[in-house]
PDB file of C-alpha atoms and ligand atoms in Angstrom:
ATOM      1  CA  MET A  18      70.166 114.218  89.823  1.00 55.00           C
ATOM      2  CA  GLY A  19      66.345 114.180  89.882  1.00 64.00           C
ATOM      3  CA  GLU A  20      64.568 114.849  93.159  1.00 67.00           C
ATOM      4  CA  SER A  21      63.006 111.415  93.403  1.00 74.00           C
ATOM      5  CA  LYS A  22      66.330 109.734  92.913  1.00 74.00           C
ATOM      6  CA  LYS A  23      67.874 111.945  95.568  1.00 72.00           C
ATOM      7  CA  SER A  24      65.164 111.290  98.098  1.00 77.00           C
ATOM      8  CA  ARG A  25      65.237 107.554  97.403  1.00 81.00           C
ATOM      9  CA  ARG A  26      68.942 107.603  98.231  1.00 80.00           C
ATOM     10  CA  GLN A  27      68.413 109.692 101.311  1.00 78.00           C
ATOM     11  CA  ALA A  28      65.751 107.256 102.528  1.00 87.00           C
ATOM     12  CA  MET A  29      68.238 104.417 102.183  1.00 92.00           C
ATOM     13  CA  LEU A  30      70.732 106.103 104.441  1.00 94.00           C
ATOM     14  CA  LEU A  31      68.459 107.417 107.226  1.00 91.00           C
ATOM     15  CA  ASP A  32      69.217 105.049 110.050  1.00 92.00           C
ATOM     16  CA  SER A  33      72.371 104.319 111.950  1.00 92.00           C
ATOM     17  CA  PRO A  34      74.997 103.295 110.968  1.00 96.00           C
ATOM     18  CA  TRP A  35      74.104 104.328 107.377  1.00 97.00           C
ATOM     19  CA  SER A  36      73.614 108.008 108.203  1.00 96.00           C
ATOM     20  CA  GLU A  37      77.071 108.091 109.840  1.00 97.00           C
ATOM     21  CA  TYR A  38      78.649 106.416 106.809  1.00 98.00           C
ATOM     22  CA  ASP A  39      76.877 108.859 104.552  1.00 97.00           C
ATOM     23  CA  GLN A  40      78.155 111.901 106.493  1.00 97.00           C
ATOM     24  CA  MET A  41      81.649 110.460 106.642  1.00 98.00           C
ATOM     25  CA  LEU A  42      81.796 109.902 102.883  1.00 98.00           C
ATOM     26  CA  GLU A  43      80.471 113.384 102.181  1.00 97.00           C
ATOM     27  CA  GLN A  44      83.288 114.776 104.334  1.00 98.00           C
ATOM     28  CA  ARG A  45      86.045 112.600 102.946  1.00 98.00           C
ATOM     29  CA  LEU A  46      85.240 112.608  99.266  1.00 98.00           C
ATOM     30  CA  SER A  47      84.872 115.097  96.468  1.00 98.00           C
ATOM     31  CA  LYS A  48      81.319 115.745  95.358  1.00 97.00           C
ATOM     32  CA  LYS A  49      81.800 113.631  92.238  1.00 97.00           C
ATOM     33  CA  ARG A  50      83.244 110.705  94.168  1.00 98.00           C
ATOM     34  CA  TYR A  51      80.564 110.960  96.829  1.00 97.00           C
ATOM     35  CA  LYS A  52      77.838 110.731  94.190  1.00 96.00           C
ATOM     36  CA  HIS A  53      79.715 107.853  92.616  1.00 98.00           C
ATOM     37  CA  SER A  54      79.683 106.011  95.943  1.00 98.00           C
ATOM     38  CA  LEU A  55      75.923 106.374  96.245  1.00 97.00           C
ATOM     39  CA  ALA A  56      75.432 105.261  92.637  1.00 97.00           C
ATOM     40  CA  VAL A  57      77.592 102.163  93.193  1.00 98.00           C
ATOM     41  CA  MET A  58      75.598 101.363  96.332  1.00 98.00           C
ATOM     42  CA  GLU A  59      72.365 101.472  94.352  1.00 97.00           C
ATOM     43  CA  ARG A  60      73.770  99.412  91.476  1.00 98.00           C
ATOM     44  CA  ALA A  61      75.262  96.866  93.908  1.00 98.00           C
ATOM     45  CA  ILE A  62      71.872  96.397  95.594  1.00 98.00           C
ATOM     46  CA  GLU A  63      70.228  96.020  92.198  1.00 98.00           C
ATOM     47  CA  LEU A  64      72.745  93.370  91.084  1.00 98.00           C
ATOM     48  CA  ALA A  65      72.579  91.581  94.436  1.00 98.00           C
ATOM     49  CA  ARG A  66      68.800  91.320  94.116  1.00 98.00           C
ATOM     50  CA  ARG A  67      69.044  90.140  90.534  1.00 98.00           C
ATOM     51  CA  PHE A  68      71.647  87.482  91.160  1.00 98.00           C
ATOM     52  CA  GLY A  69      70.840  86.440  94.724  1.00 98.00           C
ATOM     53  CA  ALA A  70      73.703  88.001  96.669  1.00 98.00           C
ATOM     54  CA  ASP A  71      73.207  89.492 100.135  1.00 98.00           C
ATOM     55  CA  GLU A  72      71.688  92.955  99.580  1.00 98.00           C
ATOM     56  CA  GLU A  73      72.832  94.439 102.855  1.00 98.00           C
ATOM     57  CA  LYS A  74      76.432  93.399 102.272  1.00 98.00           C
ATOM     58  CA  ALA A  75      76.270  94.689  98.704  1.00 98.00           C
ATOM     59  CA  LYS A  76      74.892  98.010  99.979  1.00 98.00           C
ATOM     60  CA  LEU A  77      77.701  98.256 102.544  1.00 98.00           C
ATOM     61  CA  ALA A  78      80.588  97.332 100.246  1.00 98.00           C
ATOM     62  CA  GLY A  79      79.167  99.396  97.366  1.00 98.00           C
ATOM     63  CA  LEU A  80      78.747 102.488  99.527  1.00 98.00           C
ATOM     64  CA  LEU A  81      82.164 102.337 101.144  1.00 98.00           C
ATOM     65  CA  HIS A  82      84.382 100.859  98.428  1.00 98.00           C
ATOM     66  CA  ASP A  83      86.017 104.213  97.553  1.00 98.00           C
ATOM     67  CA  VAL A  84      86.175 105.672 101.084  1.00 98.00           C
ATOM     68  CA  MET A  85      89.971 106.201 100.682  1.00 98.00           C
ATOM     69  CA  LYS A  86      89.897 107.292  97.068  1.00 98.00           C
ATOM     70  CA  ASP A  87      90.606 110.955  97.805  1.00 98.00           C
ATOM     71  CA  THR A  88      93.346 110.218 100.339  1.00 97.00           C
ATOM     72  CA  GLU A  89      96.893 111.161  99.346  1.00 97.00           C
ATOM     73  CA  ASP A  90      99.139 108.277  98.224  1.00 96.00           C
ATOM     74  CA  LYS A  91     101.715 108.856 100.943  1.00 96.00           C
ATOM     75  CA  ILE A  92      99.133 108.833 103.716  1.00 97.00           C
ATOM     76  CA  LEU A  93      97.357 105.857 102.166  1.00 96.00           C
ATOM     77  CA  LEU A  94     100.541 103.814 101.955  1.00 95.00           C
ATOM     78  CA  GLN A  95     101.412 104.632 105.542  1.00 96.00           C
ATOM     79  CA  PHE A  96      97.912 103.725 106.668  1.00 97.00           C
ATOM     80  CA  ILE A  97      98.243 100.312 104.972  1.00 97.00           C
ATOM     81  CA  GLU A  98     101.717  99.738 106.335  1.00 95.00           C
ATOM     82  CA  ASP A  99     100.511 100.464 109.869  1.00 96.00           C
ATOM     83  CA  SER A 100      98.015  97.612 109.501  1.00 95.00           C
ATOM     84  CA  ASP A 101      99.026  93.986 109.363  1.00 87.00           C
ATOM     85  CA  ILE A 102      98.739  93.842 105.539  1.00 90.00           C
ATOM     86  CA  LEU A 103     101.926  93.040 103.708  1.00 92.00           C
ATOM     87  CA  LEU A 104     102.113  94.597 100.248  1.00 95.00           C
ATOM     88  CA  THR A 105     103.574  92.540  97.433  1.00 96.00           C
ATOM     89  CA  TYR A 106     105.928  94.038  94.923  1.00 95.00           C
ATOM     90  CA  ALA A 107     103.058  94.138  92.411  1.00 95.00           C
ATOM     91  CA  ASP A 108     100.816  95.937  94.957  1.00 96.00           C
ATOM     92  CA  ARG A 109     103.483  98.571  95.550  1.00 95.00           C
ATOM     93  CA  ALA A 110     103.837  99.130  91.805  1.00 93.00           C
ATOM     94  CA  ALA A 111     100.111  99.848  91.442  1.00 93.00           C
ATOM     95  CA  PRO A 112      99.131 103.032  93.254  1.00 93.00           C
ATOM     96  CA  GLN A 113      95.638 102.890  91.795  1.00 91.00           C
ATOM     97  CA  LEU A 114      95.101  99.799  93.920  1.00 95.00           C
ATOM     98  CA  TRP A 115      96.092 101.332  97.232  1.00 97.00           C
ATOM     99  CA  HIS A 116      92.763 103.008  97.837  1.00 98.00           C
ATOM    100  CA  ALA A 117      91.072  99.579  97.642  1.00 98.00           C
ATOM    101  CA  ILE A 118      93.431  97.948 100.082  1.00 98.00           C
ATOM    102  CA  GLY A 119      93.296 101.005 102.320  1.00 98.00           C
ATOM    103  CA  ALA A 120      89.509 100.986 102.246  1.00 98.00           C
ATOM    104  CA  ALA A 121      89.387  97.380 103.378  1.00 98.00           C
ATOM    105  CA  VAL A 122      91.713  98.264 106.277  1.00 98.00           C
ATOM    106  CA  PHE A 123      89.576 101.321 107.067  1.00 98.00           C
ATOM    107  CA  LEU A 124      86.366  99.254 107.199  1.00 98.00           C
ATOM    108  CA  GLN A 125      87.943  96.727 109.472  1.00 97.00           C
ATOM    109  CA  LYS A 126      89.977  98.941 111.819  1.00 97.00           C
ATOM    110  CA  ARG A 127      87.951 102.146 111.929  1.00 97.00           C
ATOM    111  CA  LEU A 128      84.420 100.939 111.393  1.00 98.00           C
ATOM    112  CA  GLY A 129      84.697  97.533 113.012  1.00 98.00           C
ATOM    113  CA  ILE A 130      83.328  95.667 109.989  1.00 98.00           C
ATOM    114  CA  VAL A 131      84.424  92.059 110.300  1.00 97.00           C
ATOM    115  CA  ASP A 132      82.544  90.367 107.453  1.00 98.00           C
ATOM    116  CA  GLU A 133      85.270  88.769 105.328  1.00 98.00           C
ATOM    117  CA  ASP A 134      83.172  88.802 102.181  1.00 98.00           C
ATOM    118  CA  VAL A 135      82.448  92.561 102.466  1.00 98.00           C
ATOM    119  CA  LEU A 136      86.127  93.253 103.191  1.00 98.00           C
ATOM    120  CA  ALA A 137      87.223  91.174 100.174  1.00 98.00           C
ATOM    121  CA  ALA A 138      84.648  92.866  97.885  1.00 98.00           C
ATOM    122  CA  VAL A 139      86.188  96.230  98.796  1.00 98.00           C
ATOM    123  CA  ARG A 140      89.792  94.934  98.717  1.00 98.00           C
ATOM    124  CA  TYR A 141      89.471  93.472  95.239  1.00 98.00           C
ATOM    125  CA  HIS A 142      87.225  96.074  93.580  1.00 98.00           C
ATOM    126  CA  THR A 143      90.002  97.388  91.321  1.00 97.00           C
ATOM    127  CA  THR A 144      91.912  94.245  90.366  1.00 97.00           C
ATOM    128  CA  GLY A 145      89.436  91.437  90.642  1.00 98.00           C
ATOM    129  CA  ARG A 146      91.056  88.079  91.520  1.00 98.00           C
ATOM    130  CA  ALA A 147      90.693  84.366  90.932  1.00 98.00           C
ATOM    131  CA  GLY A 148      87.971  82.771  93.015  1.00 98.00           C
ATOM    132  CA  MET A 149      85.789  85.870  93.474  1.00 98.00           C
ATOM    133  CA  SER A 150      82.680  85.361  95.477  1.00 98.00           C
ATOM    134  CA  LEU A 151      79.229  86.354  94.183  1.00 98.00           C
ATOM    135  CA  LEU A 152      79.380  89.473  96.343  1.00 99.00           C
ATOM    136  CA  GLU A 153      82.835  90.379  95.050  1.00 99.00           C
ATOM    137  CA  LYS A 154      81.644  90.176  91.458  1.00 98.00           C
ATOM    138  CA  VAL A 155      78.542  92.198  92.280  1.00 99.00           C
ATOM    139  CA  VAL A 156      80.598  95.006  93.806  1.00 99.00           C
ATOM    140  CA  TYR A 157      83.278  94.891  91.092  1.00 98.00           C
ATOM    141  CA  LEU A 158      80.677  95.180  88.345  1.00 98.00           C
ATOM    142  CA  ALA A 159      78.523  97.677  90.198  1.00 98.00           C
ATOM    143  CA  ASP A 160      81.562  99.970  90.312  1.00 98.00           C
ATOM    144  CA  LEU A 161      81.979  99.705  86.545  1.00 98.00           C
ATOM    145  CA  THR A 162      78.290 100.005  85.606  1.00 98.00           C
ATOM    146  CA  SER A 163      76.845 102.467  88.126  1.00 98.00           C
ATOM    147  CA  SER A 164      74.566 105.211  86.770  1.00 97.00           C
ATOM    148  CA  ASP A 165      77.282 107.859  86.986  1.00 97.00           C
ATOM    149  CA  ARG A 166      79.631 105.967  84.628  1.00 97.00           C
ATOM    150  CA  ASP A 167      79.799 107.306  81.091  1.00 96.00           C
ATOM    151  CA  TYR A 168      82.708 105.632  79.241  1.00 91.00           C
ATOM    152  CA  GLY A 169      82.005 104.684  75.618  1.00 90.00           C
ATOM    153  CA  ASP A 170      81.271 101.016  76.270  1.00 91.00           C
ATOM    154  CA  VAL A 171      79.175 101.369  79.388  1.00 96.00           C
ATOM    155  CA  ALA A 172      75.770 100.580  77.841  1.00 97.00           C
ATOM    156  CA  LYS A 173      77.023  97.331  76.399  1.00 97.00           C
ATOM    157  CA  THR A 174      78.849  96.429  79.597  1.00 97.00           C
ATOM    158  CA  ARG A 175      75.617  97.025  81.558  1.00 98.00           C
ATOM    159  CA  ARG A 176      73.616  94.805  79.213  1.00 98.00           C
ATOM    160  CA  ILE A 177      76.093  91.930  79.540  1.00 98.00           C
ATOM    161  CA  VAL A 178      76.367  92.324  83.307  1.00 98.00           C
ATOM    162  CA  ASP A 179      72.566  92.328  83.687  1.00 98.00           C
ATOM    163  CA  ARG A 180      72.492  89.035  81.804  1.00 98.00           C
ATOM    164  CA  ASP A 181      75.345  87.135  83.431  1.00 98.00           C
ATOM    165  CA  LEU A 182      77.933  88.152  86.029  1.00 98.00           C
ATOM    166  CA  ASP A 183      80.725  85.936  84.734  1.00 98.00           C
ATOM    167  CA  GLN A 184      80.205  87.202  81.189  1.00 98.00           C
ATOM    168  CA  GLY A 185      80.235  90.698  82.644  1.00 98.00           C
ATOM    169  CA  MET A 186      83.503  89.968  84.447  1.00 98.00           C
ATOM    170  CA  LEU A 187      85.107  88.575  81.258  1.00 98.00           C
ATOM    171  CA  TYR A 188      83.927  91.479  79.144  1.00 98.00           C
ATOM    172  CA  SER A 189      85.186  94.019  81.659  1.00 97.00           C
ATOM    173  CA  MET A 190      88.500  92.218  82.080  1.00 98.00           C
ATOM    174  CA  LYS A 191      89.072  92.193  78.326  1.00 97.00           C
ATOM    175  CA  PHE A 192      88.233  95.869  78.133  1.00 95.00           C
ATOM    176  CA  LEU A 193      90.352  96.881  81.106  1.00 95.00           C
ATOM    177  CA  ILE A 194      93.361  94.723  80.285  1.00 97.00           C
ATOM    178  CA  GLY A 195      93.263  95.966  76.697  1.00 97.00           C
ATOM    179  CA  ASP A 196      93.154  99.508  77.948  1.00 95.00           C
ATOM    180  CA  LEU A 197      96.037  99.006  80.367  1.00 95.00           C
ATOM    181  CA  VAL A 198      98.189  97.379  77.713  1.00 97.00           C
ATOM    182  CA  ALA A 199      97.349 100.126  75.215  1.00 98.00           C
ATOM    183  CA  ARG A 200      98.487 102.714  77.744  1.00 96.00           C
ATOM    184  CA  GLY A 201     101.659 100.778  78.579  1.00 95.00           C
ATOM    185  CA  ARG A 202     100.589 100.245  82.194  1.00 93.00           C
ATOM    186  CA  LEU A 203     101.391  97.285  84.470  1.00 93.00           C
ATOM    187  CA  LEU A 204      98.974  94.420  84.813  1.00 95.00           C
ATOM    188  CA  HIS A 205      98.416  93.258  88.369  1.00 97.00           C
ATOM    189  CA  PRO A 206      98.752  89.502  88.886  1.00 97.00           C
ATOM    190  CA  ASP A 207      95.285  89.326  90.506  1.00 98.00           C
ATOM    191  CA  THR A 208      93.786  90.790  87.315  1.00 98.00           C
ATOM    192  CA  LEU A 209      95.526  88.211  85.190  1.00 97.00           C
ATOM    193  CA  ALA A 210      94.448  85.420  87.519  1.00 98.00           C
ATOM    194  CA  CYS A 211      90.881  86.680  87.307  1.00 98.00           C
ATOM    195  CA  TYR A 212      90.940  86.719  83.526  1.00 98.00           C
ATOM    196  CA  ASP A 213      92.637  83.340  83.228  1.00 98.00           C
ATOM    197  CA  GLU A 214      90.120  81.701  85.526  1.00 98.00           C
ATOM    198  CA  LEU A 215      87.189  82.988  83.447  1.00 98.00           C
ATOM    199  CA  VAL A 216      88.765  81.781  80.240  1.00 98.00           C
ATOM    200  CA  ARG A 217      89.665  78.443  81.730  1.00 98.00           C
ATOM    201  CA  ALA A 218      86.121  77.982  82.951  1.00 98.00           C
ATOM    202  CA  GLY A 219      84.973  78.398  79.353  1.00 98.00           C
ATOM    203  CA  VAL A 220      82.990  81.593  79.943  1.00 98.00           C
ATOM    204  CA  GLN A 221      81.918  83.053  76.621  1.00 97.00           C
ATOM    205  CA  ILE A 222      80.163  86.296  75.935  1.00 95.00           C
ATOM    206  CA  SER A 223      76.946  85.395  74.161  1.00 90.00           C
TER     207      SER A 223
HETATM  208 FE1  FE2 B  13      87.822 102.408  93.461  1.00 84.07          FE
HETATM  209 FE1  FE2 B  14      84.535 103.251  92.483  1.00 84.07          FE
END
């Protein structure tokens, strides 16, 4: 990471509560995941600005979306079960989703964050869902197109996302669902509902 990029990030996290969040993430996450969190924060702010979402909320949800990503499954599951969230059968069958649900619980219970839109953006950042808000789409797509991402299709995904969030959602859904099917993995109902809604709305990738 270049010095200017680094200092720009540091400047964004100087004041309370950002500096506390920053320290907490650095402690809880691997170096790679910590850098990813900062990159998603930056990308979320950029997309929020571009598409008129709330930049502070995008910053918050982007920074904290993976706060539970390096927590052990067993501990994560217990943490969720100790909250008032009831897991569906499909949720239980998708361990990759637990860190998102757990993070939303963490934000609410440990950090006292009450904004429903921020909590939903964190909660649905792995599956998507039908009826996503502007902020939810911004965070979902920031996670997939942050500067640290390097999967084969990332440049094209970024281009589409920069043009249109719904097209970006559809393109990502097609890519992710195709990948899950190819690997014989389960599809979460929220992901299918997200995809269906985009298709039903007539979204087309131009
Ligand atoms: Fe995640
Ligand atoms: Fe992430």
